[in-house]
PDB file of C-alpha atoms in Angstrom:
ATOM      1  CA  MET Y  26      83.794  88.983  97.445  1.00 81.00           C
ATOM      2  CA  ALA Y  27      87.605  89.492  98.182  1.00 79.00           C
ATOM      3  CA  LEU Y  28      87.423  87.772 101.544  1.00 80.00           C
ATOM      4  CA  ARG Y  29      85.534  84.626  99.792  1.00 81.00           C
ATOM      5  CA  LEU Y  30      88.037  84.070  97.064  1.00 80.00           C
ATOM      6  CA  ARG Y  31      90.620  84.149  99.995  1.00 81.00           C
ATOM      7  CA  GLU Y  32      88.565  81.923 102.058  1.00 82.00           C
ATOM      8  CA  LEU Y  33      88.761  79.378  99.005  1.00 82.00           C
ATOM      9  CA  GLY Y  34      92.082  79.535  98.762  1.00 82.00           C
ATOM     10  CA  LYS Y  35      92.630  82.230  95.595  1.00 81.00           C
ATOM     11  CA  ARG Y  36      95.316  84.941  95.382  1.00 81.00           C
ATOM     12  CA  VAL Y  37      93.285  88.326  95.400  1.00 82.00           C
ATOM     13  CA  VAL Y  38      95.139  91.483  93.984  1.00 80.00           C
ATOM     14  CA  GLY Y  39      93.031  94.675  94.445  1.00 83.00           C
ATOM     15  CA  ILE Y  40      93.605  97.804  91.998  1.00 80.00           C
ATOM     16  CA  GLY Y  41      92.020 100.935  92.931  1.00 82.00           C
ATOM     17  CA  GLU Y  42      92.491 104.794  93.256  1.00 81.00           C
ATOM     18  CA  GLU Y  43      94.477 105.564  96.590  1.00 81.00           C
ATOM     19  CA  THR Y  44      92.033 108.249  97.789  1.00 81.00           C
ATOM     20  CA  LYS Y  45      88.853 106.098  97.552  1.00 80.00           C
ATOM     21  CA  ALA Y  46      90.542 103.095  98.922  1.00 78.00           C
ATOM     22  CA  LYS Y  47      92.215 105.019 101.951  1.00 77.00           C
ATOM     23  CA  GLN Y  48      88.420 106.119 102.892  1.00 79.00           C
ATOM     24  CA  ASP Y  49      87.375 102.432 102.905  1.00 73.00           C
ATOM     25  CA  SER Y  50      89.933  99.988 103.837  1.00 79.00           C
ATOM     26  CA  LEU Y  51      88.064  97.041 103.962  1.00 82.00           C
ATOM     27  CA  LEU Y  52      89.023  96.044 100.485  1.00 81.00           C
ATOM     28  CA  VAL Y  53      92.653  96.958 100.829  1.00 84.00           C
ATOM     29  CA  ASN Y  54      92.676  94.482 104.016  1.00 84.00           C
ATOM     30  CA  ALA Y  55      90.547  91.561 102.389  1.00 84.00           C
ATOM     31  CA  CYS Y  56      93.406  91.747  99.427  1.00 85.00           C
ATOM     32  CA  ASN Y  57      96.692  89.875  99.382  1.00 83.00           C
ATOM     33  CA  GLU Y  58      98.202  92.657  97.956  1.00 80.00           C
ATOM     34  CA  PHE Y  59      96.811  95.849  96.759  1.00 81.00           C
ATOM     35  CA  LEU Y  60      97.837  98.308  93.954  1.00 78.00           C
ATOM     36  CA  TYR Y  61      97.050 102.015  93.685  1.00 76.00           C
ATOM     37  CA  VAL Y  62      96.154 103.032  89.702  1.00 72.00           C
ATOM     38  CA  GLU Y  63      97.947 106.385  90.476  1.00 71.00           C
ATOM     39  CA  ARG Y  64     101.654 104.457  91.273  1.00 66.00           C
ATOM     40  CA  ILE Y  65     101.195 101.937  88.468  1.00 61.00           C
ATOM     41  CA  LYS Y  66     102.406 104.706  85.800  1.00 49.00           C
ATOM     42  CA  HIS Y  67     104.768 107.049  88.057  1.00 45.00           C
ATOM     43  CA  PHE Y  68     106.398 107.317  91.185  1.00 42.00           C
ATOM     44  CA  ASP Y  69     104.364 109.718  93.893  1.00 41.00           C
ATOM     45  CA  GLU Y  70     107.378 111.509  95.601  1.00 39.00           C
ATOM     46  CA  ASN Y  71     104.625 113.257  97.933  1.00 41.00           C
ATOM     47  CA  ILE Y  72     103.788 109.654  99.521  1.00 41.00           C
ATOM     48  CA  LEU Y  73     107.578 109.949 101.444  1.00 41.00           C
ATOM     49  CA  LEU Y  74     108.517 111.961 104.547  1.00 40.00           C
ATOM     50  CA  ASP Y  75     110.710 114.689 103.487  1.00 41.00           C
ATOM     51  CA  SER Y  76     114.045 112.868 102.989  1.00 44.00           C
ATOM     52  CA  ASN Y  77     116.197 116.384 102.735  1.00 51.00           C
ATOM     53  CA  ASP Y  78     114.850 116.637 106.949  1.00 55.00           C
ATOM     54  CA  SER Y  79     117.491 114.088 108.400  1.00 59.00           C
ATOM     55  CA  GLU Y  80     115.266 113.588 111.284  1.00 57.00           C
ATOM     56  CA  SER Y  81     111.909 112.742 109.248  1.00 61.00           C
ATOM     57  CA  ARG Y  82     114.391 110.021 107.452  1.00 64.00           C
ATOM     58  CA  GLU Y  83     115.501 109.138 110.839  1.00 67.00           C
ATOM     59  CA  ILE Y  84     111.603 108.707 111.947  1.00 67.00           C
ATOM     60  CA  GLN Y  85     110.757 106.753 108.531  1.00 70.00           C
ATOM     61  CA  ASN Y  86     113.392 104.418 108.954  1.00 72.00           C
ATOM     62  CA  PHE Y  87     112.451 103.317 112.347  1.00 73.00           C
ATOM     63  CA  SER Y  88     108.980 102.739 111.391  1.00 80.00           C
ATOM     64  CA  LEU Y  89     110.034 100.814 108.508  1.00 86.00           C
ATOM     65  CA  LEU Y  90     112.757  98.816 110.562  1.00 87.00           C
ATOM     66  CA  GLN Y  91     109.866  98.200 113.306  1.00 86.00           C
ATOM     67  CA  PHE Y  92     107.323  97.186 110.298  1.00 88.00           C
ATOM     68  CA  ILE Y  93     110.286  94.737 109.151  1.00 92.00           C
ATOM     69  CA  ASN Y  94     110.509  93.341 112.698  1.00 90.00           C
ATOM     70  CA  GLN Y  95     106.818  92.640 113.197  1.00 90.00           C
ATOM     71  CA  ALA Y  96     106.766  90.681 109.785  1.00 92.00           C
ATOM     72  CA  TYR Y  97     109.622  88.686 110.775  1.00 94.00           C
ATOM     73  CA  ASP Y  98     108.150  87.860 113.972  1.00 92.00           C
ATOM     74  CA  ILE Y  99     105.216  86.398 112.380  1.00 93.00           C
ATOM     75  CA  THR Y 100     107.108  84.845 109.442  1.00 94.00           C
ATOM     76  CA  PRO Y 101     108.050  80.904 109.796  1.00 93.00           C
ATOM     77  CA  LYS Y 102     111.149  80.299 111.274  1.00 92.00           C
ATOM     78  CA  MET Y 103     113.987  77.708 110.142  1.00 89.00           C
ATOM     79  CA  ARG Y 104     117.115  76.727 111.183  1.00 79.00           C
ATOM     80  CA  ASP Y 105     119.052  79.132 113.401  1.00 82.00           C
ATOM     81  CA  ASN Y 106     115.930  81.320 113.531  1.00 87.00           C
ATOM     82  CA  GLU Y 107     116.208  82.468 110.031  1.00 94.00           C
ATOM     83  CA  VAL Y 108     113.439  82.838 107.646  1.00 95.00           C
ATOM     84  CA  LEU Y 109     112.896  82.755 103.641  1.00 95.00           C
ATOM     85  CA  MET Y 110     113.311  86.240 101.866  1.00 95.00           C
ATOM     86  CA  SER Y 111     110.230  85.098  99.857  1.00 94.00           C
ATOM     87  CA  GLN Y 112     108.064  84.273 103.014  1.00 95.00           C
ATOM     88  CA  LEU Y 113     109.120  87.376 105.025  1.00 95.00           C
ATOM     89  CA  GLY Y 114     107.646  89.338 101.829  1.00 93.00           C
ATOM     90  CA  GLU Y 115     104.151  87.382 102.146  1.00 93.00           C
ATOM     91  CA  SER Y 116     104.126  88.451 105.993  1.00 93.00           C
ATOM     92  CA  ILE Y 117     104.842  92.104 104.841  1.00 92.00           C
ATOM     93  CA  LYS Y 118     101.935  91.652 102.605  1.00 90.00           C
ATOM     94  CA  LYS Y 119      99.758  89.780 105.376  1.00 90.00           C
ATOM     95  CA  ILE Y 120     100.315  93.041 107.607  1.00 88.00           C
ATOM     96  CA  LYS Y 121     100.003  95.487 104.694  1.00 88.00           C
ATOM     97  CA  PRO Y 122      98.471  94.161 101.338  1.00 88.00           C
ATOM     98  CA  ASP Y 123      99.280  97.918 100.050  1.00 86.00           C
ATOM     99  CA  PHE Y 124     102.700  97.919 101.026  1.00 88.00           C
ATOM    100  CA  ASP Y 125     105.149  99.523  98.267  1.00 86.00           C
ATOM    101  CA  TYR Y 126     109.106  99.348  98.425  1.00 85.00           C
ATOM    102  CA  MET Y 127     109.238 102.474  96.168  1.00 84.00           C
ATOM    103  CA  ASP Y 128     107.597 104.377  99.034  1.00 82.00           C
ATOM    104  CA  TYR Y 129     110.711 104.028 100.894  1.00 84.00           C
ATOM    105  CA  LYS Y 130     113.068 104.516  97.547  1.00 85.00           C
ATOM    106  CA  PHE Y 131     113.684 100.822  97.525  1.00 90.00           C
ATOM    107  CA  SER Y 132     113.306  98.557  94.327  1.00 89.00           C
ATOM    108  CA  SER Y 133     113.001  95.074  96.372  1.00 92.00           C
ATOM    109  CA  LEU Y 134     112.832  93.481  99.392  1.00 93.00           C
ATOM    110  CA  LYS Y 135     116.453  92.462  99.695  1.00 94.00           C
ATOM    111  CA  GLN Y 136     117.442  96.378  99.269  1.00 94.00           C
ATOM    112  CA  ILE Y 137     115.508  97.073 102.201  1.00 94.00           C
ATOM    113  CA  ILE Y 138     117.017  94.215 104.216  1.00 94.00           C
ATOM    114  CA  GLU Y 139     120.735  95.597 103.221  1.00 95.00           C
ATOM    115  CA  SER Y 140     119.745  99.003 104.513  1.00 92.00           C
ATOM    116  CA  PHE Y 141     119.343  97.516 108.168  1.00 92.00           C
ATOM    117  CA  SER Y 142     122.828  95.853 108.211  1.00 92.00           C
ATOM    118  CA  ASN Y 143     122.961  96.465 111.891  1.00 90.00           C
ATOM    119  CA  ASP Y 144     119.834  94.422 112.483  1.00 92.00           C
ATOM    120  CA  TYR Y 145     119.570  91.849 109.408  1.00 94.00           C
ATOM    121  CA  GLU Y 146     121.848  89.719 107.842  1.00 94.00           C
ATOM    122  CA  ILE Y 147     121.280  87.956 104.580  1.00 95.00           C
ATOM    123  CA  SER Y 148     122.717  84.706 103.342  1.00 93.00           C
ATOM    124  CA  ASN Y 149     122.028  82.376 100.420  1.00 93.00           C
ATOM    125  CA  ASP Y 150     122.341  78.777  99.534  1.00 91.00           C
ATOM    126  CA  GLY Y 151     125.021  79.361  97.041  1.00 90.00           C
ATOM    127  CA  LYS Y 152     123.169  77.781  94.054  1.00 92.00           C
ATOM    128  CA  THR Y 153     121.572  79.736  91.040  1.00 90.00           C
ATOM    129  CA  PRO Y 154     119.482  81.322  91.230  1.00 90.00           C
ATOM    130  CA  PRO Y 155     120.116  81.674  94.994  1.00 91.00           C
ATOM    131  CA  THR Y 156     117.628  81.250  98.142  1.00 93.00           C
ATOM    132  CA  PHE Y 157     118.337  83.995 100.476  1.00 94.00           C
ATOM    133  CA  PHE Y 158     117.681  83.742 104.160  1.00 95.00           C
ATOM    134  CA  ILE Y 159     117.295  86.624 106.517  1.00 95.00           C
ATOM    135  CA  SER Y 160     118.235  86.360 110.386  1.00 94.00           C
ATOM    136  CA  ARG Y 161     117.850  88.811 112.961  1.00 92.00           C
ATOM    137  CA  LYS Y 162     121.182  89.986 114.584  1.00 88.00           C
ATOM    138  CA  GLU Y 163     121.274  89.415 118.359  1.00 81.00           C
ATOM    139  CA  LYS Y 164     121.606  92.799 120.067  1.00 68.00           C
ATOM    140  CA  GLU Y 165     123.162  93.326 123.751  1.00 58.00           C
ATOM    141  CA  LEU Y 166     120.900  94.727 126.250  1.00 52.00           C
ATOM    142  CA  HIS Y 167     122.400  97.979 128.172  1.00 51.00           C
ATOM    143  CA  GLU Y 168     121.950  98.106 131.823  1.00 56.00           C
ATOM    144  CA  GLU Y 169     122.817 101.410 132.167  1.00 62.00           C
ATOM    145  CA  LYS Y 170     120.455 104.373 132.031  1.00 68.00           C
ATOM    146  CA  LEU Y 171     121.021 107.227 129.317  1.00 68.00           C
ATOM    147  CA  GLU Y 172     119.711 110.673 130.007  1.00 76.00           C
ATOM    148  CA  GLY Y 173     118.933 113.140 127.452  1.00 79.00           C
ATOM    149  CA  THR Y 174     117.058 115.955 126.056  1.00 81.00           C
ATOM    150  CA  ILE Y 175     113.723 115.957 123.694  1.00 78.00           C
ATOM    151  CA  LYS Y 176     115.419 117.132 120.694  1.00 77.00           C
ATOM    152  CA  ARG Y 177     112.124 117.173 118.452  1.00 74.00           C
ATOM    153  CA  LEU Y 178     108.384 116.060 119.392  1.00 74.00           C
ATOM    154  CA  ILE Y 179     105.842 114.957 116.889  1.00 73.00           C
ATOM    155  CA  LYS Y 180     102.105 113.961 118.356  1.00 68.00           C
ATOM    156  CA  ASN Y 181     103.067 110.693 120.309  1.00 67.00           C
ATOM    157  CA  TYR Y 182     106.723 110.401 119.060  1.00 70.00           C
ATOM    158  CA  GLY Y 183     110.393 112.009 118.782  1.00 73.00           C
ATOM    159  CA  ILE Y 184     113.859 112.084 118.741  1.00 75.00           C
ATOM    160  CA  ILE Y 185     115.789 112.277 122.182  1.00 78.00           C
ATOM    161  CA  SER Y 186     119.565 113.421 122.143  1.00 78.00           C
ATOM    162  CA  THR Y 187     121.708 111.978 124.834  1.00 79.00           C
ATOM    163  CA  ASP Y 188     124.960 113.189 126.000  1.00 74.00           C
ATOM    164  CA  ASP Y 189     127.118 110.945 123.688  1.00 71.00           C
ATOM    165  CA  ALA Y 190     125.879 112.588 121.058  1.00 70.00           C
ATOM    166  CA  THR Y 191     123.449 109.555 119.782  1.00 74.00           C
ATOM    167  CA  ASP Y 192     119.868 110.313 119.028  1.00 73.00           C
ATOM    168  CA  TYR Y 193     116.978 107.939 119.845  1.00 72.00           C
ATOM    169  CA  PHE Y 194     113.757 107.143 118.546  1.00 68.00           C
ATOM    170  CA  PHE Y 195     110.705 107.260 121.468  1.00 66.00           C
ATOM    171  CA  LEU Y 196     107.197 106.437 120.977  1.00 64.00           C
ATOM    172  CA  GLN Y 197     105.081 107.597 123.957  1.00 61.00           C
ATOM    173  CA  GLN Y 198     102.508 105.218 125.071  1.00 56.00           C
ATOM    174  CA  ARG Y 199      99.048 106.460 126.243  1.00 54.00           C
ATOM    175  CA  HIS Y 200      97.417 104.568 128.946  1.00 47.00           C
ATOM    176  CA  THR Y 201      93.774 104.725 129.317  1.00 47.00           C
ATOM    177  CA  SER Y 202      91.766 103.035 132.097  1.00 45.00           C
ATOM    178  CA  ARG Y 203      88.449 102.481 131.919  1.00 47.00           C
ATOM    179  CA  VAL Y 204      85.911 102.484 134.960  1.00 45.00           C
ATOM    180  CA  SER Y 205      83.378 100.055 135.441  1.00 38.00           C
TER     181      SER Y 205
END
């Protein structure tokens, strides 16, 4: 029914128990937005990675940044490759209807973007209330190759520490080939 309502142009907000929704994600993905009953009344600290562990926090931040990058890429661009913050929020909900800022200890999308000030820039139109625009900062490509050692490996991702004391997150790609 949720898909049919969306086909008719209606906004669908789903509400359900987290354990049941995670077992059958069809309803979650069929909604424009999905809220968990358990999170409406209180904030569940167990959802987050252990924020006392700096390496886990780095991995969580990297994952969140990659998710924001993915949403930014599908958001319609305006002048100078800017996007409206409200449209970025809609793109986030399209990708992951049950996305919740509080899972990352933020209360708004603006706070998340501000936390990635090396990657994104926020501007506004100067009006009251302001309309916020987000643009991705261009990064210089480094031609040199660095060498390092694997500092932490978790399943297929981890942290590499280099000689210049910089840590880098990596994701191991698994290639499979099919034989016909």
